[in-house]
Amino acid sequence: FNLKKYCEESFGIYQAEPLNIELLFDKFVKDDVLNYHFHPSQEMFENDNGSITVKFKASSMNEICWNLYKWDDKVKIITPVELIEYYKKSLSDILKIY
């Protein structure tokens, strides 16, 4: 058992089956994204149009979504589909209380 590897597969405190996450950030938040630590396994790429692609492998869709809310409409989840659906449902549930 490797505790470091186990912890690196989670996002926050929750542990589940790790997913391959790909996020696309608007060029207007480029500097913030490039200086932000999302996950130990993260890889960042600057795209030709100035946007930033961030990839990492982690679990806990709930905490990933909590983390993405702060980026508002400046982030788009590319993969996985499960995370996209979870994020949309989460936002919908939040709107129901208003």
PDB file of C-alpha atoms in Angstrom, residues 3-96:
ATOM      1  CA  LEU A   3      -0.273   6.198   1.042  1.00  0.00           C
ATOM      2  CA  LYS A   4       1.161   8.958  -1.158  1.00  0.00           C
ATOM      3  CA  LYS A   5      -0.277   7.379  -4.328  1.00  0.00           C
ATOM      4  CA  TYR A   6      -3.616   6.767  -2.585  1.00  0.00           C
ATOM      5  CA  CYS A   7      -3.858  10.413  -1.513  1.00  0.00           C
ATOM      6  CA  GLU A   8      -2.853  11.694  -4.950  1.00  0.00           C
ATOM      7  CA  GLU A   9      -5.814   9.889  -6.528  1.00  0.00           C
ATOM      8  CA  SER A  10      -8.306  11.880  -4.499  1.00  0.00           C
ATOM      9  CA  PHE A  11      -9.367  15.475  -4.815  1.00  0.00           C
ATOM     10  CA  GLY A  12      -9.755  16.726  -1.290  1.00  0.00           C
ATOM     11  CA  ILE A  13     -10.877  14.305   1.370  1.00  0.00           C
ATOM     12  CA  TYR A  14     -13.124  11.959  -0.607  1.00  0.00           C
ATOM     13  CA  GLN A  15     -11.867   8.767  -2.216  1.00  0.00           C
ATOM     14  CA  ALA A  16     -13.513   7.072  -5.193  1.00  0.00           C
ATOM     15  CA  GLU A  17     -12.544   5.624  -8.552  1.00  0.00           C
ATOM     16  CA  PRO A  18     -10.191   8.176 -10.178  1.00  0.00           C
ATOM     17  CA  LEU A  19     -11.338   9.851 -13.381  1.00  0.00           C
ATOM     18  CA  ASN A  20      -9.358  11.485 -16.171  1.00  0.00           C
ATOM     19  CA  ILE A  21     -10.340  15.139 -15.863  1.00  0.00           C
ATOM     20  CA  GLU A  22      -9.865  17.693 -18.634  1.00  0.00           C
ATOM     21  CA  LEU A  23     -10.812  21.325 -18.131  1.00  0.00           C
ATOM     22  CA  LEU A  24     -10.677  24.270 -20.517  1.00  0.00           C
ATOM     23  CA  PHE A  25     -10.185  27.744 -19.053  1.00  0.00           C
ATOM     24  CA  ASP A  26     -10.898  31.004 -20.826  1.00  0.00           C
ATOM     25  CA  LYS A  27      -7.898  33.144 -21.784  1.00  0.00           C
ATOM     26  CA  PHE A  28      -9.176  35.897 -19.473  1.00  0.00           C
ATOM     27  CA  VAL A  29      -8.234  33.804 -16.400  1.00  0.00           C
ATOM     28  CA  LYS A  30      -4.998  32.510 -17.884  1.00  0.00           C
ATOM     29  CA  ASP A  31      -2.646  34.040 -15.299  1.00  0.00           C
ATOM     30  CA  ASP A  32      -4.750  32.820 -12.376  1.00  0.00           C
ATOM     31  CA  VAL A  33      -4.995  29.299 -13.804  1.00  0.00           C
ATOM     32  CA  LEU A  34      -1.281  29.053 -14.546  1.00  0.00           C
ATOM     33  CA  ASN A  35      -0.549  29.959 -10.921  1.00  0.00           C
ATOM     34  CA  TYR A  36      -3.171  27.638  -9.416  1.00  0.00           C
ATOM     35  CA  HIS A  37      -2.469  24.174  -8.048  1.00  0.00           C
ATOM     36  CA  PHE A  38      -5.412  21.934  -8.920  1.00  0.00           C
ATOM     37  CA  HIS A  39      -3.936  18.514  -8.249  1.00  0.00           C
ATOM     38  CA  PRO A  40      -0.517  16.776  -7.892  1.00  0.00           C
ATOM     39  CA  SER A  41      -1.013  14.998 -11.239  1.00  0.00           C
ATOM     40  CA  GLN A  42      -1.995  18.138 -13.147  1.00  0.00           C
ATOM     41  CA  GLU A  43      -0.669  19.001 -16.578  1.00  0.00           C
ATOM     42  CA  MET A  44      -1.288  22.435 -18.093  1.00  0.00           C
ATOM     43  CA  PHE A  45      -1.138  23.477 -21.718  1.00  0.00           C
ATOM     44  CA  GLU A  46      -1.556  26.893 -23.252  1.00  0.00           C
ATOM     45  CA  ASN A  47      -3.661  26.704 -26.417  1.00  0.00           C
ATOM     46  CA  ASP A  48      -3.140  28.807 -29.549  1.00  0.00           C
ATOM     47  CA  ASN A  49      -6.101  31.038 -28.669  1.00  0.00           C
ATOM     48  CA  GLY A  50      -4.708  31.818 -25.184  1.00  0.00           C
ATOM     49  CA  SER A  51      -7.002  29.449 -23.307  1.00  0.00           C
ATOM     50  CA  ILE A  52      -5.539  26.906 -20.893  1.00  0.00           C
ATOM     51  CA  THR A  53      -6.181  23.167 -20.813  1.00  0.00           C
ATOM     52  CA  VAL A  54      -5.717  21.459 -17.455  1.00  0.00           C
ATOM     53  CA  LYS A  55      -5.636  17.675 -17.124  1.00  0.00           C
ATOM     54  CA  PHE A  56      -5.357  15.508 -14.034  1.00  0.00           C
ATOM     55  CA  LYS A  57      -6.523  12.172 -12.669  1.00  0.00           C
ATOM     56  CA  ALA A  58      -8.556  12.333  -9.466  1.00  0.00           C
ATOM     57  CA  SER A  59     -11.692  11.215  -7.710  1.00  0.00           C
ATOM     58  CA  SER A  60     -14.428  13.050  -5.811  1.00  0.00           C
ATOM     59  CA  MET A  61     -16.648  14.775  -8.322  1.00  0.00           C
ATOM     60  CA  ASN A  62     -18.296  16.655  -5.467  1.00  0.00           C
ATOM     61  CA  GLU A  63     -15.105  18.433  -4.381  1.00  0.00           C
ATOM     62  CA  ILE A  64     -13.974  18.996  -7.951  1.00  0.00           C
ATOM     63  CA  CYS A  65     -17.264  20.793  -8.645  1.00  0.00           C
ATOM     64  CA  TRP A  66     -16.923  22.873  -5.475  1.00  0.00           C
ATOM     65  CA  ASN A  67     -13.521  23.933  -6.749  1.00  0.00           C
ATOM     66  CA  LEU A  68     -14.810  24.814 -10.230  1.00  0.00           C
ATOM     67  CA  TYR A  69     -17.642  27.088  -9.064  1.00  0.00           C
ATOM     68  CA  LYS A  70     -15.183  29.889  -8.377  1.00  0.00           C
ATOM     69  CA  TRP A  71     -14.193  29.975 -12.056  1.00  0.00           C
ATOM     70  CA  ASP A  72     -17.800  30.797 -13.012  1.00  0.00           C
ATOM     71  CA  ASP A  73     -18.301  30.766 -16.786  1.00  0.00           C
ATOM     72  CA  LYS A  74     -14.548  30.849 -17.437  1.00  0.00           C
ATOM     73  CA  VAL A  75     -14.171  27.059 -17.181  1.00  0.00           C
ATOM     74  CA  LYS A  76     -15.623  24.259 -19.256  1.00  0.00           C
ATOM     75  CA  ILE A  77     -15.423  20.580 -18.312  1.00  0.00           C
ATOM     76  CA  ILE A  78     -14.272  18.651 -21.380  1.00  0.00           C
ATOM     77  CA  THR A  79     -14.129  15.161 -19.860  1.00  0.00           C
ATOM     78  CA  PRO A  80     -15.414  12.962 -18.372  1.00  0.00           C
ATOM     79  CA  VAL A  81     -19.107  12.998 -19.220  1.00  0.00           C
ATOM     80  CA  GLU A  82     -19.913  11.824 -15.684  1.00  0.00           C
ATOM     81  CA  LEU A  83     -18.372  14.988 -14.261  1.00  0.00           C
ATOM     82  CA  ILE A  84     -20.200  17.196 -16.757  1.00  0.00           C
ATOM     83  CA  GLU A  85     -23.536  15.653 -15.763  1.00  0.00           C
ATOM     84  CA  TYR A  86     -22.713  15.849 -12.059  1.00  0.00           C
ATOM     85  CA  TYR A  87     -21.769  19.532 -12.410  1.00  0.00           C
ATOM     86  CA  LYS A  88     -24.968  20.371 -14.301  1.00  0.00           C
ATOM     87  CA  LYS A  89     -27.114  18.569 -11.723  1.00  0.00           C
ATOM     88  CA  SER A  90     -25.282  20.295  -8.905  1.00  0.00           C
ATOM     89  CA  LEU A  91     -25.920  23.733 -10.412  1.00  0.00           C
ATOM     90  CA  SER A  92     -29.546  22.838 -11.044  1.00  0.00           C
ATOM     91  CA  ASP A  93     -29.978  21.729  -7.425  1.00  0.00           C
ATOM     92  CA  ILE A  94     -28.472  24.986  -6.203  1.00  0.00           C
ATOM     93  CA  LEU A  95     -30.875  27.039  -8.353  1.00  0.00           C
ATOM     94  CA  LYS A  96     -33.877  25.147  -6.946  1.00  0.00           C
TER      95      LYS A  96
END
